[in-house]
PDB file of C-alpha atoms in Angstrom:
ATOM      1  CA  MET A   1     117.829 -88.507  78.213  1.00 67.00           C
ATOM      2  CA  PRO A   2     114.134 -86.230  78.593  1.00 82.00           C
ATOM      3  CA  ARG A   3     112.562 -86.598  75.179  1.00 92.00           C
ATOM      4  CA  THR A   4     112.928 -83.020  73.405  1.00 95.00           C
ATOM      5  CA  GLN A   5     109.368 -83.948  71.786  1.00 97.00           C
ATOM      6  CA  PRO A   6     105.960 -85.526  73.150  1.00 98.00           C
ATOM      7  CA  ASN A   7     104.834 -89.116  71.981  1.00 98.00           C
ATOM      8  CA  ILE A   8     100.570 -89.213  70.947  1.00 98.00           C
ATOM      9  CA  ILE A   9      98.202 -91.636  70.619  1.00 98.00           C
ATOM     10  CA  VAL A  10      95.233 -91.081  68.502  1.00 98.00           C
ATOM     11  CA  THR A  11      93.242 -93.484  68.975  1.00 98.00           C
ATOM     12  CA  GLY A  12      89.210 -94.537  69.230  1.00 97.00           C
ATOM     13  CA  THR A  13      86.990 -97.180  66.986  1.00 97.00           C
ATOM     14  CA  PRO A  14      87.795 -97.432  63.258  1.00 96.00           C
ATOM     15  CA  GLY A  15      86.197 -94.771  60.786  1.00 96.00           C
ATOM     16  CA  VAL A  16      86.497 -92.144  63.933  1.00 97.00           C
ATOM     17  CA  GLY A  17      88.565 -89.338  61.611  1.00 97.00           C
ATOM     18  CA  LYS A  18      91.668 -90.544  63.172  1.00 98.00           C
ATOM     19  CA  THR A  19      93.855 -90.680  60.274  1.00 97.00           C
ATOM     20  CA  SER A  20      93.133 -87.473  59.049  1.00 97.00           C
ATOM     21  CA  GLN A  21      93.582 -86.239  62.415  1.00 98.00           C
ATOM     22  CA  CYS A  22      97.115 -87.537  62.735  1.00 98.00           C
ATOM     23  CA  GLU A  23      97.941 -86.447  58.869  1.00 98.00           C
ATOM     24  CA  LEU A  24      96.737 -82.728  59.690  1.00 98.00           C
ATOM     25  CA  LEU A  25      98.676 -82.824  62.914  1.00 98.00           C
ATOM     26  CA  SER A  26     101.480 -84.295  61.966  1.00 98.00           C
ATOM     27  CA  THR A  27     101.323 -81.310  58.959  1.00 98.00           C
ATOM     28  CA  ASN A  28     100.901 -78.729  61.210  1.00 97.00           C
ATOM     29  CA  THR A  29     103.345 -80.155  64.302  1.00 97.00           C
ATOM     30  CA  GLY A  30     106.297 -82.049  62.406  1.00 97.00           C
ATOM     31  CA  LEU A  31     105.757 -84.473  64.986  1.00 98.00           C
ATOM     32  CA  LYS A  32     105.939 -87.524  62.589  1.00 98.00           C
ATOM     33  CA  HIS A  33     102.603 -89.952  61.840  1.00 98.00           C
ATOM     34  CA  LEU A  34     103.015 -93.066  62.708  1.00 98.00           C
ATOM     35  CA  SER A  35     100.077 -95.558  61.273  1.00 98.00           C
ATOM     36  CA  ILE A  36     100.135 -98.642  63.452  1.00 98.00           C
ATOM     37  CA  ASN A  37      98.063-100.625  60.644  1.00 96.00           C
ATOM     38  CA  GLN A  38     101.027-100.215  57.949  1.00 97.00           C
ATOM     39  CA  ILE A  39     103.948-100.758  60.123  1.00 98.00           C
ATOM     40  CA  VAL A  40     102.086-103.920  61.178  1.00 98.00           C
ATOM     41  CA  LYS A  41     101.704-104.593  57.400  1.00 97.00           C
ATOM     42  CA  ASP A  42     104.992-103.700  56.384  1.00 97.00           C
ATOM     43  CA  ARG A  43     106.990-105.046  59.189  1.00 98.00           C
ATOM     44  CA  GLY A  44     105.838-108.046  59.161  1.00 97.00           C
ATOM     45  CA  CYS A  45     104.323-107.286  62.958  1.00 98.00           C
ATOM     46  CA  HIS A  46     101.802-110.325  62.647  1.00 98.00           C
ATOM     47  CA  ASP A  47     100.870-113.927  62.813  1.00 97.00           C
ATOM     48  CA  GLY A  48      98.626-114.085  58.698  1.00 96.00           C
ATOM     49  CA  TRP A  49      95.579-112.271  57.468  1.00 96.00           C
ATOM     50  CA  ASP A  50      91.594-112.409  58.789  1.00 94.00           C
ATOM     51  CA  ALA A  51      89.464-113.278  55.971  1.00 93.00           C
ATOM     52  CA  GLU A  52      86.570-112.772  58.439  1.00 90.00           C
ATOM     53  CA  TYR A  53      87.454-109.400  60.270  1.00 89.00           C
ATOM     54  CA  LYS A  54      89.595-108.232  56.699  1.00 88.00           C
ATOM     55  CA  SER A  55      92.329-107.320  58.922  1.00 92.00           C
ATOM     56  CA  TRP A  56      95.607-108.363  60.048  1.00 95.00           C
ATOM     57  CA  ILE A  57      96.220-109.904  63.373  1.00 96.00           C
ATOM     58  CA  VAL A  58      98.696-108.167  64.924  1.00 97.00           C
ATOM     59  CA  ASP A  59     101.688-109.681  66.614  1.00 98.00           C
ATOM     60  CA  GLU A  60     102.183-107.315  69.782  1.00 97.00           C
ATOM     61  CA  ASP A  61     105.413-108.113  70.835  1.00 97.00           C
ATOM     62  CA  LYS A  62     106.063-108.155  67.307  1.00 98.00           C
ATOM     63  CA  LEU A  63     105.023-104.865  67.056  1.00 98.00           C
ATOM     64  CA  LEU A  64     106.583-102.939  70.032  1.00 98.00           C
ATOM     65  CA  ASP A  65     110.026-104.689  69.112  1.00 98.00           C
ATOM     66  CA  SER A  66     110.118-103.110  65.538  1.00 98.00           C
ATOM     67  CA  LEU A  67     108.833 -99.774  67.357  1.00 98.00           C
ATOM     68  CA  GLU A  68     111.771 -99.733  70.679  1.00 97.00           C
ATOM     69  CA  SER A  69     114.215 -97.612  69.090  1.00 96.00           C
ATOM     70  CA  GLU A  70     112.526 -95.216  67.424  1.00 96.00           C
ATOM     71  CA  VAL A  71     109.034 -94.353  69.498  1.00 97.00           C
ATOM     72  CA  PRO A  72     110.635 -93.598  73.416  1.00 96.00           C
ATOM     73  CA  THR A  73     112.827 -90.364  71.303  1.00 96.00           C
ATOM     74  CA  GLY A  74     109.846 -88.764  70.891  1.00 98.00           C
ATOM     75  CA  GLY A  75     108.356 -87.064  67.855  1.00 98.00           C
ATOM     76  CA  TYR A  76     105.950 -89.453  66.935  1.00 98.00           C
ATOM     77  CA  ILE A  77     101.486 -89.252  66.455  1.00 98.00           C
ATOM     78  CA  LEU A  78     100.888 -93.162  66.907  1.00 98.00           C
ATOM     79  CA  ASP A  79      97.447 -93.844  64.682  1.00 98.00           C
ATOM     80  CA  TRP A  80      95.325 -97.052  65.802  1.00 97.00           C
ATOM     81  CA  HIS A  81      92.317 -98.231  67.072  1.00 94.00           C
ATOM     82  CA  ALA A  82      94.197 -99.572  70.996  1.00 93.00           C
ATOM     83  CA  CYS A  83      96.371 -97.692  73.252  1.00 95.00           C
ATOM     84  CA  ASP A  84      96.593 -99.926  76.504  1.00 93.00           C
ATOM     85  CA  LEU A  85      99.869-102.100  74.573  1.00 95.00           C
ATOM     86  CA  PHE A  86     101.599 -99.174  74.779  1.00 97.00           C
ATOM     87  CA  PRO A  87     104.123 -98.990  77.383  1.00 97.00           C
ATOM     88  CA  GLU A  88     102.972 -95.489  79.828  1.00 96.00           C
ATOM     89  CA  SER A  89     106.765 -94.474  78.875  1.00 96.00           C
ATOM     90  CA  TRP A  90     106.200 -93.511  75.967  1.00 97.00           C
ATOM     91  CA  ILE A  91     103.098 -91.757  75.763  1.00 98.00           C
ATOM     92  CA  ASP A  92     102.663 -88.616  76.555  1.00 98.00           C
ATOM     93  CA  LEU A  93      99.529 -87.388  75.619  1.00 98.00           C
ATOM     94  CA  VAL A  94      96.537 -90.179  74.682  1.00 98.00           C
ATOM     95  CA  VAL A  95      93.600 -88.106  72.334  1.00 98.00           C
ATOM     96  CA  VAL A  96      90.769 -90.638  71.981  1.00 98.00           C
ATOM     97  CA  LEU A  97      88.338 -89.736  68.823  1.00 98.00           C
ATOM     98  CA  ARG A  98      84.520 -89.976  69.083  1.00 98.00           C
ATOM     99  CA  THR A  99      82.169 -89.650  66.543  1.00 97.00           C
ATOM    100  CA  ASN A 100      78.373 -90.113  66.481  1.00 95.00           C
ATOM    101  CA  SER A 101      76.755 -93.926  65.691  1.00 95.00           C
ATOM    102  CA  THR A 102      74.822 -92.592  62.341  1.00 96.00           C
ATOM    103  CA  LYS A 103      78.277 -90.982  61.044  1.00 96.00           C
ATOM    104  CA  LEU A 104      80.753 -94.369  62.393  1.00 97.00           C
ATOM    105  CA  TYR A 105      77.950 -97.177  60.739  1.00 97.00           C
ATOM    106  CA  ASP A 106      77.722 -94.378  57.248  1.00 97.00           C
ATOM    107  CA  ARG A 107      81.636 -94.429  57.291  1.00 96.00           C
ATOM    108  CA  LEU A 108      82.590 -97.925  57.950  1.00 97.00           C
ATOM    109  CA  LYS A 109      79.285 -98.628  55.224  1.00 96.00           C
ATOM    110  CA  ALA A 110      81.729 -96.690  52.948  1.00 97.00           C
ATOM    111  CA  ARG A 111      84.772 -98.788  53.315  1.00 95.00           C
ATOM    112  CA  ASN A 112      82.514-101.876  53.236  1.00 94.00           C
ATOM    113  CA  TYR A 113      83.016-103.339  56.645  1.00 94.00           C
ATOM    114  CA  PRO A 114      81.930-106.798  56.644  1.00 91.00           C
ATOM    115  CA  GLU A 115      78.176-106.671  58.647  1.00 92.00           C
ATOM    116  CA  LYS A 116      79.971-108.607  61.766  1.00 93.00           C
ATOM    117  CA  LYS A 117      82.609-106.443  62.415  1.00 94.00           C
ATOM    118  CA  LEU A 118      80.756-103.198  61.574  1.00 95.00           C
ATOM    119  CA  GLN A 119      78.147-104.004  64.112  1.00 97.00           C
ATOM    120  CA  GLU A 120      81.555-105.074  66.821  1.00 96.00           C
ATOM    121  CA  ASN A 121      83.178-101.231  65.834  1.00 96.00           C
ATOM    122  CA  LEU A 122      79.889-100.005  66.337  1.00 97.00           C
ATOM    123  CA  ASP A 123      79.120-101.865  69.939  1.00 97.00           C
ATOM    124  CA  SER A 124      82.576-100.336  70.863  1.00 96.00           C
ATOM    125  CA  GLU A 125      82.061 -97.258  70.105  1.00 97.00           C
ATOM    126  CA  ILE A 126      78.549 -96.829  71.835  1.00 96.00           C
ATOM    127  CA  MET A 127      80.144 -99.026  75.032  1.00 97.00           C
ATOM    128  CA  GLU A 128      83.032 -96.252  75.527  1.00 97.00           C
ATOM    129  CA  VAL A 129      85.414 -99.414  74.962  1.00 96.00           C
ATOM    130  CA  LEU A 130      88.316 -97.382  73.834  1.00 97.00           C
ATOM    131  CA  LEU A 131      87.929 -94.089  75.801  1.00 97.00           C
ATOM    132  CA  GLU A 132      87.575 -96.478  79.072  1.00 97.00           C
ATOM    133  CA  GLU A 133      90.796 -98.626  77.710  1.00 97.00           C
ATOM    134  CA  ALA A 134      92.700 -95.370  77.586  1.00 98.00           C
ATOM    135  CA  ARG A 135      91.571 -94.318  80.917  1.00 97.00           C
ATOM    136  CA  GLU A 136      92.342 -97.743  82.365  1.00 97.00           C
ATOM    137  CA  GLY A 137      96.027 -97.917  80.684  1.00 96.00           C
ATOM    138  CA  PHE A 138      96.918 -94.275  81.208  1.00 98.00           C
ATOM    139  CA  ASP A 139      97.161 -91.475  83.742  1.00 97.00           C
ATOM    140  CA  ALA A 140      93.702 -89.408  83.665  1.00 94.00           C
ATOM    141  CA  GLU A 141      95.484 -86.434  82.879  1.00 96.00           C
ATOM    142  CA  ILE A 142      96.803 -87.769  79.451  1.00 98.00           C
ATOM    143  CA  VAL A 143      93.953 -89.457  78.450  1.00 98.00           C
ATOM    144  CA  VAL A 144      91.276 -86.343  76.808  1.00 98.00           C
ATOM    145  CA  GLU A 145      88.040 -87.544  74.599  1.00 98.00           C
ATOM    146  CA  LEU A 146      87.511 -85.201  71.203  1.00 98.00           C
ATOM    147  CA  ARG A 147      84.972 -85.623  69.173  1.00 98.00           C
ATOM    148  CA  SER A 148      85.064 -85.677  65.115  1.00 97.00           C
ATOM    149  CA  ASP A 149      81.983 -85.673  63.301  1.00 97.00           C
ATOM    150  CA  SER A 150      83.209 -82.535  60.913  1.00 96.00           C
ATOM    151  CA  THR A 151      85.656 -81.602  59.780  1.00 95.00           C
ATOM    152  CA  GLN A 152      85.308 -78.459  62.252  1.00 98.00           C
ATOM    153  CA  ASP A 153      85.721 -81.145  64.969  1.00 98.00           C
ATOM    154  CA  LEU A 154      88.966 -81.693  62.988  1.00 97.00           C
ATOM    155  CA  GLU A 155      90.411 -77.944  62.999  1.00 97.00           C
ATOM    156  CA  GLY A 156      89.422 -77.684  66.485  1.00 98.00           C
ATOM    157  CA  ASN A 157      90.772 -80.529  67.583  1.00 98.00           C
ATOM    158  CA  MET A 158      94.148 -80.089  66.028  1.00 98.00           C
ATOM    159  CA  GLU A 159      94.449 -76.433  67.634  1.00 98.00           C
ATOM    160  CA  ARG A 160      94.058 -77.728  70.770  1.00 98.00           C
ATOM    161  CA  ILE A 161      96.526 -80.526  70.596  1.00 98.00           C
ATOM    162  CA  VAL A 162      99.333 -77.954  69.244  1.00 98.00           C
ATOM    163  CA  ALA A 163      98.422 -75.348  72.151  1.00 98.00           C
ATOM    164  CA  TRP A 164      99.067 -78.591  74.483  1.00 98.00           C
ATOM    165  CA  ILE A 165     102.516 -79.437  72.292  1.00 98.00           C
ATOM    166  CA  GLU A 166     103.509 -76.074  73.361  1.00 97.00           C
ATOM    167  CA  ASN A 167     102.340 -75.787  76.634  1.00 97.00           C
ATOM    168  CA  TRP A 168     104.468 -79.575  76.961  1.00 97.00           C
ATOM    169  CA  LYS A 169     107.658 -78.000  75.311  1.00 95.00           C
ATOM    170  CA  LYS A 170     107.507 -74.933  78.471  1.00 94.00           C
ATOM    171  CA  ASP A 171     107.173 -77.826  80.563  1.00 92.00           C
ATOM    172  CA  LEU A 172     110.202 -79.006  80.059  1.00 87.00           C
ATOM    173  CA  VAL A 173     112.046 -76.110  79.859  1.00 83.00           C
ATOM    174  CA  GLY A 174     110.579 -74.706  82.807  1.00 81.00           C
ATOM    175  CA  GLU A 175     111.656 -78.693  84.184  1.00 75.00           C
ATOM    176  CA  GLU A 176     115.116 -77.766  82.683  1.00 70.00           C
ATOM    177  CA  ASP A 177     115.787 -74.451  83.976  1.00 69.00           C
ATOM    178  CA  GLY A 178     114.725 -75.773  87.880  1.00 57.00           C
TER     179      GLY A 178
END
């Protein structure tokens, strides 16, 4: 049975504004915001804590197993810094948020990221690692790159994604009628 609500991944380097964007989208669309970091922690989808990076060591198999009864039914916004582990069949839109490296540095510094982790994330953003990962893992037609430098960007992105959802639903109804 086809989904009646889309699944969207909002991805990007830590600090680009994924959680803020997902919360705004969830409030305005009724789609459920799934913070993958929180799920990893709450559902034990990890192999312990990495003290150097101050983060959980994700067990991707456990993570996917914990989501497979929910996400394929639709209606979710997945909030995580990676996207390529999720099956293509689960996902209808991949939003890659990007931000200016000076803003990113300031945001990560404010989070007290260890210097090595901060530099690796800056390098990742500059080298477009997550954008490339999205383009390699999903059809180009469902991957969109959006700026996330300001609250105006946040609002504009929300409007674009809401319009996309409305078109997705119209296309779904058109397929059912056809």
